[in-house]
Short mmCIF file of C-alpha atoms in Angstrom, two decimals:
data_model
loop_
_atom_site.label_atom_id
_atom_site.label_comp_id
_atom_site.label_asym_id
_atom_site.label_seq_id
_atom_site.Cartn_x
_atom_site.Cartn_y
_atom_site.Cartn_z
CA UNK A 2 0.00 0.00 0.00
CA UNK A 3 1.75 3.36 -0.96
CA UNK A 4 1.43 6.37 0.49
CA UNK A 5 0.80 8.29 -2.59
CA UNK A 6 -2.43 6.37 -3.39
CA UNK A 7 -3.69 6.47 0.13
CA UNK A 8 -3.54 9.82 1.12
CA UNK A 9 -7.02 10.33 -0.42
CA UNK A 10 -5.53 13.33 -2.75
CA UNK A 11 -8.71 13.48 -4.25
CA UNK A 12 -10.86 16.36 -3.57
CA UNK A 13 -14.79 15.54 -3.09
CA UNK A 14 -16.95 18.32 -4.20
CA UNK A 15 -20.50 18.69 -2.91
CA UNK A 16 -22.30 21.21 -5.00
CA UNK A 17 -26.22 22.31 -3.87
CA UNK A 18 -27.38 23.88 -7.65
CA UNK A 19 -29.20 27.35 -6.90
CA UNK A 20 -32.13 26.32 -9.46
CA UNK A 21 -32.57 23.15 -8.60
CA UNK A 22 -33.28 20.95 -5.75
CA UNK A 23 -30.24 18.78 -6.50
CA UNK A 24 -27.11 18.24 -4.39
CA UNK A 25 -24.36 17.09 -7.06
CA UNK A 26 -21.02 15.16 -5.54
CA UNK A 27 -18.30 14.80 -8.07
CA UNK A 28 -15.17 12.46 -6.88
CA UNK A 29 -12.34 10.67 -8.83
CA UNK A 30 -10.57 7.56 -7.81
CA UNK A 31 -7.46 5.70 -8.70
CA UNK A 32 -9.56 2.61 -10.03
CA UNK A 33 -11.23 1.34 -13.35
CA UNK A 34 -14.90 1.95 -13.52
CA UNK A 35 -15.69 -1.78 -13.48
CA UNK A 36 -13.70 -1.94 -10.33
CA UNK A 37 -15.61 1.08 -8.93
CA UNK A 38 -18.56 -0.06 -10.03
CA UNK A 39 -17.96 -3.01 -8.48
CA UNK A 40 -17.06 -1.50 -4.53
CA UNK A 41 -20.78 0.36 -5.54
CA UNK A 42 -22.77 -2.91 -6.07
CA UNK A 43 -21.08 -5.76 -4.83
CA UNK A 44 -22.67 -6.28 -0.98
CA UNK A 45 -19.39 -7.81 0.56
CA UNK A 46 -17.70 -4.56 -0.50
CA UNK A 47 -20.75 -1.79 0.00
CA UNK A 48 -20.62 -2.78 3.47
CA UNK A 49 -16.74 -1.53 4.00
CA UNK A 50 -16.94 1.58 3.00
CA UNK A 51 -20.73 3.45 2.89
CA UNK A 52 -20.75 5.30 5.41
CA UNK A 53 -18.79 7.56 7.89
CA UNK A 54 -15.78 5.52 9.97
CA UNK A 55 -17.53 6.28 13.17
CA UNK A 56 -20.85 3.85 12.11
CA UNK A 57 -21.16 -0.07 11.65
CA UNK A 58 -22.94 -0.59 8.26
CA UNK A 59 -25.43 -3.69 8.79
CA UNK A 60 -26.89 -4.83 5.22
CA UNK A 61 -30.20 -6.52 5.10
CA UNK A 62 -31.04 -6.61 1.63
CA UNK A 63 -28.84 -4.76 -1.59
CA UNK A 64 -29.92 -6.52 -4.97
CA UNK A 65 -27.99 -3.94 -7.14
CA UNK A 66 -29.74 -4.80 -10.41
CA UNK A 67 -33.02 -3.16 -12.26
CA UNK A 68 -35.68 -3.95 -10.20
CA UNK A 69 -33.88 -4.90 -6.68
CA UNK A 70 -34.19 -3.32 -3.37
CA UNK A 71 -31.71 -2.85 -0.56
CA UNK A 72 -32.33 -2.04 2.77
CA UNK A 73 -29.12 -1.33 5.29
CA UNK A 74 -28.51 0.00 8.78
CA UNK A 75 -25.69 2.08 10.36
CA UNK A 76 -25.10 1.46 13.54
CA UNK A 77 -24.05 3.75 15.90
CA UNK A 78 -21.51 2.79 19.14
CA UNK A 79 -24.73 2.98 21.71
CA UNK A 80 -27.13 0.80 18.94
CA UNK A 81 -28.60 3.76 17.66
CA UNK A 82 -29.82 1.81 14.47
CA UNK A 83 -30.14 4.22 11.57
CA UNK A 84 -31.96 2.72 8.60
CA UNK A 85 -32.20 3.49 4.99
CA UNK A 86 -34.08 1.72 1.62
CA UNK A 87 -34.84 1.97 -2.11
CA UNK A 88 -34.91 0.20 -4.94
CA UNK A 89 -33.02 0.59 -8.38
CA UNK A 90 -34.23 1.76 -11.05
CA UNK A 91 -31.59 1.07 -13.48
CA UNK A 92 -27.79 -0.55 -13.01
CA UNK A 93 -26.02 -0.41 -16.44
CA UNK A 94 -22.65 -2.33 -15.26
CA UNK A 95 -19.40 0.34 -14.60
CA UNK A 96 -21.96 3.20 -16.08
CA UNK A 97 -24.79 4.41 -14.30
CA UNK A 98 -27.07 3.65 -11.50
CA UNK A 99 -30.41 5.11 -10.68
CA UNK A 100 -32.11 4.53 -7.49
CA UNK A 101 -34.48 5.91 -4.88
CA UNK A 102 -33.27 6.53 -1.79
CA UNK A 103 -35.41 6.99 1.76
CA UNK A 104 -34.31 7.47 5.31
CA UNK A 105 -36.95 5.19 7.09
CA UNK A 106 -37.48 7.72 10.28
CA UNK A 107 -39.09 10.11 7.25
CA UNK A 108 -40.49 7.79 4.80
CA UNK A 109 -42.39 10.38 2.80
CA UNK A 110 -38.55 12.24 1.86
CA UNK A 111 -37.72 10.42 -0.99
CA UNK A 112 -34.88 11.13 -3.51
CA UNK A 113 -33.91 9.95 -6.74
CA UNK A 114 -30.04 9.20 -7.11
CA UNK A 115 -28.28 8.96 -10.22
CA UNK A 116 -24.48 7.82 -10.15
CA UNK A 117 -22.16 7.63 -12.97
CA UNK A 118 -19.09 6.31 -13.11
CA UNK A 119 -16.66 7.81 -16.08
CA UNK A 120 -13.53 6.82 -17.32
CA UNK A 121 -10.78 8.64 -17.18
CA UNK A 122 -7.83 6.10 -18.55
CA UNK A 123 -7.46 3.67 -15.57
CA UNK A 124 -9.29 6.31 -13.25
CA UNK A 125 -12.55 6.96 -12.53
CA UNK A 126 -15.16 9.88 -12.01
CA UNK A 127 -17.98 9.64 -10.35
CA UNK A 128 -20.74 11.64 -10.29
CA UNK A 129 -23.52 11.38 -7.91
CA UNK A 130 -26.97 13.59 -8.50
CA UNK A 131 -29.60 13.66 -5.54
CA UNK A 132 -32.69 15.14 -6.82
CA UNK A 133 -35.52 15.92 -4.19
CA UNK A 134 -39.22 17.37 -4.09
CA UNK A 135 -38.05 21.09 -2.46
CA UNK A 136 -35.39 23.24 -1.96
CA UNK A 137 -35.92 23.18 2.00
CA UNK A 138 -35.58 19.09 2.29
CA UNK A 139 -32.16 19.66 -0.34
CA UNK A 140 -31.26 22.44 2.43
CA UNK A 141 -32.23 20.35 5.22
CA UNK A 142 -30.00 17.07 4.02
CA UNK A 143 -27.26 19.27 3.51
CA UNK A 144 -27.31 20.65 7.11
CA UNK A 145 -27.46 17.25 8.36
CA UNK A 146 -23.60 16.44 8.90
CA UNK A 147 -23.70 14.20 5.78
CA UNK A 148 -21.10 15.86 3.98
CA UNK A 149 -18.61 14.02 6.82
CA UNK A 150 -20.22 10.43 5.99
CA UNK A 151 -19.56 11.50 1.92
CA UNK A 152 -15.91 12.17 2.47
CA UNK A 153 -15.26 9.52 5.22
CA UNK A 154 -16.63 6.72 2.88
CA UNK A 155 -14.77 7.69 0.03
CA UNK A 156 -11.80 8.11 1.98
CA UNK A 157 -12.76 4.31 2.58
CA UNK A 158 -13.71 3.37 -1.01
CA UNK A 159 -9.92 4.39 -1.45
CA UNK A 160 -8.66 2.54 0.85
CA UNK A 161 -10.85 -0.55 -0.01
CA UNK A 162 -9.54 -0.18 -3.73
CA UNK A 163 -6.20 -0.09 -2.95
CA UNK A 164 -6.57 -3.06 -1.03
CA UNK A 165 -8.28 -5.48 -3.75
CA UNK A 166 -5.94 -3.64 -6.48
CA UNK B 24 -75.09 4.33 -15.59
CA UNK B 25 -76.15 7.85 -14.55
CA UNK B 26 -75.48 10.65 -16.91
CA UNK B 27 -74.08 13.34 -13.87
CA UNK B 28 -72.30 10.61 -12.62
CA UNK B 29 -70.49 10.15 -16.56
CA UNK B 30 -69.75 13.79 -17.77
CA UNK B 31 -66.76 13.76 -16.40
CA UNK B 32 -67.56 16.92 -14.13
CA UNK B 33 -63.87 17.08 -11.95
CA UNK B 34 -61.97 19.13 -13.72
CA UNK B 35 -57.84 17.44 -14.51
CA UNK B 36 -55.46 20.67 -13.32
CA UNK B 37 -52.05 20.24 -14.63
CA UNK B 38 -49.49 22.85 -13.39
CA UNK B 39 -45.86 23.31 -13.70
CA UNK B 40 -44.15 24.72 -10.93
CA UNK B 41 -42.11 27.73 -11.58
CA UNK B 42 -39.63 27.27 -9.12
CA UNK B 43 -39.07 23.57 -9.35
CA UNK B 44 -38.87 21.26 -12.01
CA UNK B 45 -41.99 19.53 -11.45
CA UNK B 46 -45.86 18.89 -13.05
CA UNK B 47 -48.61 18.49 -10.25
CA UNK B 48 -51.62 16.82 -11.49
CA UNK B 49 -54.73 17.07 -9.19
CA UNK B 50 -58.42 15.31 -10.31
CA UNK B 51 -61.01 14.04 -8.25
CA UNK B 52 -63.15 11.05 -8.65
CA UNK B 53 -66.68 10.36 -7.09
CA UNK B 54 -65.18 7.10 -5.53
CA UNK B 55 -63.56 6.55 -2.36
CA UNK B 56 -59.55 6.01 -1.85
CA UNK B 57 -59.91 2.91 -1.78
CA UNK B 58 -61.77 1.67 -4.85
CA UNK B 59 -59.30 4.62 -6.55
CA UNK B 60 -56.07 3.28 -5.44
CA UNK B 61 -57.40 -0.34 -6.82
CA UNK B 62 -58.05 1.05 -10.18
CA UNK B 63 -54.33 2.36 -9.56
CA UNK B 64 -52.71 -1.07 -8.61
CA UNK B 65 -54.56 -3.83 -9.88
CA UNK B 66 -53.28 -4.39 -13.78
CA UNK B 67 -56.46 -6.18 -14.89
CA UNK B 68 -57.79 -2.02 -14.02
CA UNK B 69 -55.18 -0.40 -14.95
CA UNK B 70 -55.47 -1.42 -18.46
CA UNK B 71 -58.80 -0.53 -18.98
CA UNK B 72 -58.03 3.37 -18.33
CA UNK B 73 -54.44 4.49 -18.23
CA UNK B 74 -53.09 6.74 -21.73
CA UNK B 75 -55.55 8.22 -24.48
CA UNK B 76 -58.12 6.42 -25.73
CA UNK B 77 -56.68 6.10 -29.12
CA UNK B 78 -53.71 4.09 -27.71
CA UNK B 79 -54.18 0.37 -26.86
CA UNK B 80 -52.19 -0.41 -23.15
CA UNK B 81 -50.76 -4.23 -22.65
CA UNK B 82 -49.23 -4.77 -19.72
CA UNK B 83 -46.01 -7.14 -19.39
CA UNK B 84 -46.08 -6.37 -15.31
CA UNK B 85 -47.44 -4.09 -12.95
CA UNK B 86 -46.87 -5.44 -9.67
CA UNK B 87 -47.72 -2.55 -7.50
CA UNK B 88 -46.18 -3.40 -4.18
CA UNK B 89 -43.07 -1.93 -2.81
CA UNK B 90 -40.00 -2.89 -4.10
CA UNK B 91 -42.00 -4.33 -7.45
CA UNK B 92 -41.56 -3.38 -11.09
CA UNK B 93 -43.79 -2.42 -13.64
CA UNK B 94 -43.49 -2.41 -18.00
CA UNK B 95 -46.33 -1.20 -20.64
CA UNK B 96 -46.83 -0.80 -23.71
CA UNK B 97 -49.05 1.49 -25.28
CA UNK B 98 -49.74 0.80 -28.76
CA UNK B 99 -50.89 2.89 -31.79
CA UNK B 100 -53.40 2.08 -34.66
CA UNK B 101 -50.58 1.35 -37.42
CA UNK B 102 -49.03 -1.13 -34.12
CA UNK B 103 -45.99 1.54 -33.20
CA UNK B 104 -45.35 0.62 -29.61
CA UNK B 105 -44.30 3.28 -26.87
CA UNK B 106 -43.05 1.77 -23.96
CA UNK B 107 -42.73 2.56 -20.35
CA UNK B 108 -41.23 1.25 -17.25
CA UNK B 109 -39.98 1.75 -13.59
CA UNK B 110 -39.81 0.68 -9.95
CA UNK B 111 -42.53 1.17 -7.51
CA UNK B 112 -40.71 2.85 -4.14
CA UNK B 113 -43.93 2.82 -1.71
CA UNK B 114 -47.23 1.57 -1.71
CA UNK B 115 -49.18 2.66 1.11
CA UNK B 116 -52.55 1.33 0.66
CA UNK B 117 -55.16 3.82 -0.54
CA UNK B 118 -52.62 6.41 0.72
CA UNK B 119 -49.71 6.65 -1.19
CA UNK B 120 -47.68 5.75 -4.37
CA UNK B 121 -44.44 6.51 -4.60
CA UNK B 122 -42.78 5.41 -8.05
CA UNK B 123 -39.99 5.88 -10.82
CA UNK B 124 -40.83 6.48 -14.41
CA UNK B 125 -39.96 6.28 -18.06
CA UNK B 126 -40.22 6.55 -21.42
CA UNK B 127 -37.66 3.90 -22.52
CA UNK B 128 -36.27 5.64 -26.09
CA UNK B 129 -35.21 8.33 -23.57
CA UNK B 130 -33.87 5.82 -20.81
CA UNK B 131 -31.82 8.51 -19.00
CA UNK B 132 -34.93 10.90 -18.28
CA UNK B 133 -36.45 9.08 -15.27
CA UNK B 134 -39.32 11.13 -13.06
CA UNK B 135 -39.79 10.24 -9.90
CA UNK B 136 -43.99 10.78 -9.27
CA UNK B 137 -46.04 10.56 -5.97
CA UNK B 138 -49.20 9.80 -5.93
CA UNK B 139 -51.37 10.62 -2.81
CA UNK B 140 -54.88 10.12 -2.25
CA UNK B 141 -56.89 12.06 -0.21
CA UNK B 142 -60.69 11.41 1.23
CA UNK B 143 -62.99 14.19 0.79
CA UNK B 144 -65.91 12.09 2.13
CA UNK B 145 -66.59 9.40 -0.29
CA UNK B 146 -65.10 11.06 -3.11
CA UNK B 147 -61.32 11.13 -3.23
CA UNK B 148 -58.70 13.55 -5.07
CA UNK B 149 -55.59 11.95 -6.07
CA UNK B 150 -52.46 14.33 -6.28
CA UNK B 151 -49.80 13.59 -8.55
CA UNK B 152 -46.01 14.91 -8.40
CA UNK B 153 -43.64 14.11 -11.14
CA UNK B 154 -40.34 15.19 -10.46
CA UNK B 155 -37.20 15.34 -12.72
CA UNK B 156 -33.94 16.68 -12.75
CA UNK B 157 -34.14 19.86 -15.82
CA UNK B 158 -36.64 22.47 -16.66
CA UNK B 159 -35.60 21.90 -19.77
CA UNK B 160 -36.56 18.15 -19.30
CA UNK B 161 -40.21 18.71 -17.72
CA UNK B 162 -40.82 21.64 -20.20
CA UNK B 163 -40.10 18.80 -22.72
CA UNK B 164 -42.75 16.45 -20.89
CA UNK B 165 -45.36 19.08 -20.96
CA UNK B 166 -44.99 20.12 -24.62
CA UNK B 167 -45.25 16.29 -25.65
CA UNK B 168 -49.28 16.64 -25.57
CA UNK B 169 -49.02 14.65 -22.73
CA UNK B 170 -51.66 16.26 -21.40
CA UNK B 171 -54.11 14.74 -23.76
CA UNK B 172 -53.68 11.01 -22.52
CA UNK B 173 -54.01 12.44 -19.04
CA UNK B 174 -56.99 14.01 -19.16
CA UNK B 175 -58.80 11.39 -21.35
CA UNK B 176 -57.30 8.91 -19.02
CA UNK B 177 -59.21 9.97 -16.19
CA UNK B 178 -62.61 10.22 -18.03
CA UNK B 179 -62.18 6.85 -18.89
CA UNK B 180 -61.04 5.96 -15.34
CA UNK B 181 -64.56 8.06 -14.07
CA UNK B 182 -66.42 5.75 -16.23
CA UNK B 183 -64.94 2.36 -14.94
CA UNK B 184 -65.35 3.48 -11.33
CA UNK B 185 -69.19 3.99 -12.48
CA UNK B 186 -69.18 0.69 -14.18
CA UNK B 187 -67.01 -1.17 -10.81
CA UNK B 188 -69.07 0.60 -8.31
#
């Protein structure tokens, strides 16, 4: 493991759009998209890196195909169990995936993520696009503190792709 | 079959937010939620009123339960097939429909529409919120004559709840 491909050089940008009720994250790693793609559907490997360091990720269910649903847990050091679900839309292998997305403590706030992967020559771009009903529940997830969980996993994904290089 | 009962009296308001890319389509029916949310979920009623009259529907699924999928087609005189698909997010019985949609020679535009249906006392109006991620793109939907096949859709969904009741 070198320290020039794990000291997470890349920079992830989280960008709220002023005319749209969108939060858009943009991040590159040092990966193929198939391998990417891979950490982003492939339960064994979801579950090591979604997530902020600080929370136990607990999948129940992640079918990461058209049609499937996942449901998953992070678990905090008390047992605080934090639960989330959806179901995919569309998963076009190291491309795109499309999938609602719901935080089960307010089951009516629903968004609709769309990730693609891009390939840069070896590395990989991905773009993430949350898309939800109002500016003030955009607003409101963007106050929440999840910018730390977006950074921390992908500081993980990193680490997770160096590993199975 | 009652003639006040058939004139299709509820007026169909379509609207298009200015501030967010959405349409909101509100109608109400003289049935309650729950025989409306049946004609909603159950294909065998689906068929009979969902699109413009001059298109045929045929169902290949519509299994309206969380985490279920759903493909039509509708068909035109000369047999040109559109097709539609997408993911059903929530059902909440005679409540709530939470689902992703689309038009599959434009894969990449998927809406993400909410259905809610609301008692008024034996009648019921249903709310519908499509949501996707461009003016540009909902513009698009709303210049499509879309609102043709909704409006007629409804009339012919007022006359099976007559014929159901």
């Amino acid at each position: 493991m070198s320290t020039t491909r794990t000291n997470h050089r890349n920079e992830t940008r989280i960008e709220a759009d002023p005319a749209l009720p969108t939060i858009v994250i943009t991040r590159e790693f040092e990966a193929t998209p198939e391998r990417v793609f891979r950490a982003y559907t492939d339960p064994d490997l979801v579950v090591q890196w979604l997530g902020p360091r600080r929370l136990r990720m607990q999948i129940e269910e992640y079918d990461a195909r058209r049609g499937g649903s996942y449901r998953y847990l992070h678990v905090d050091d008390d047992g605080t169990e934090y639960a989330f679900r959806g179901v995919f839309h569309e998963v076009r292998p190291s491309e795109r995936i499309v999938q609602t997305f719901t935080y089960e403590d307010y089951p009516d706030g629903v968004s609709l993520e769309t990730a693609t992967f891009e390939d840069l020559g070896g590395r990989t771009r991905v773009t993430t696009r949350s898309l939800v009903d109002s500016f003030e529940a955009r607003d409101g997830i963007l106050a929440s503190g999840m910018d730390v969980g977006v950074r921390e996993g992908y500081e993980r994904l990193d680490e997770l792709l160096v590993g199975t290089a």
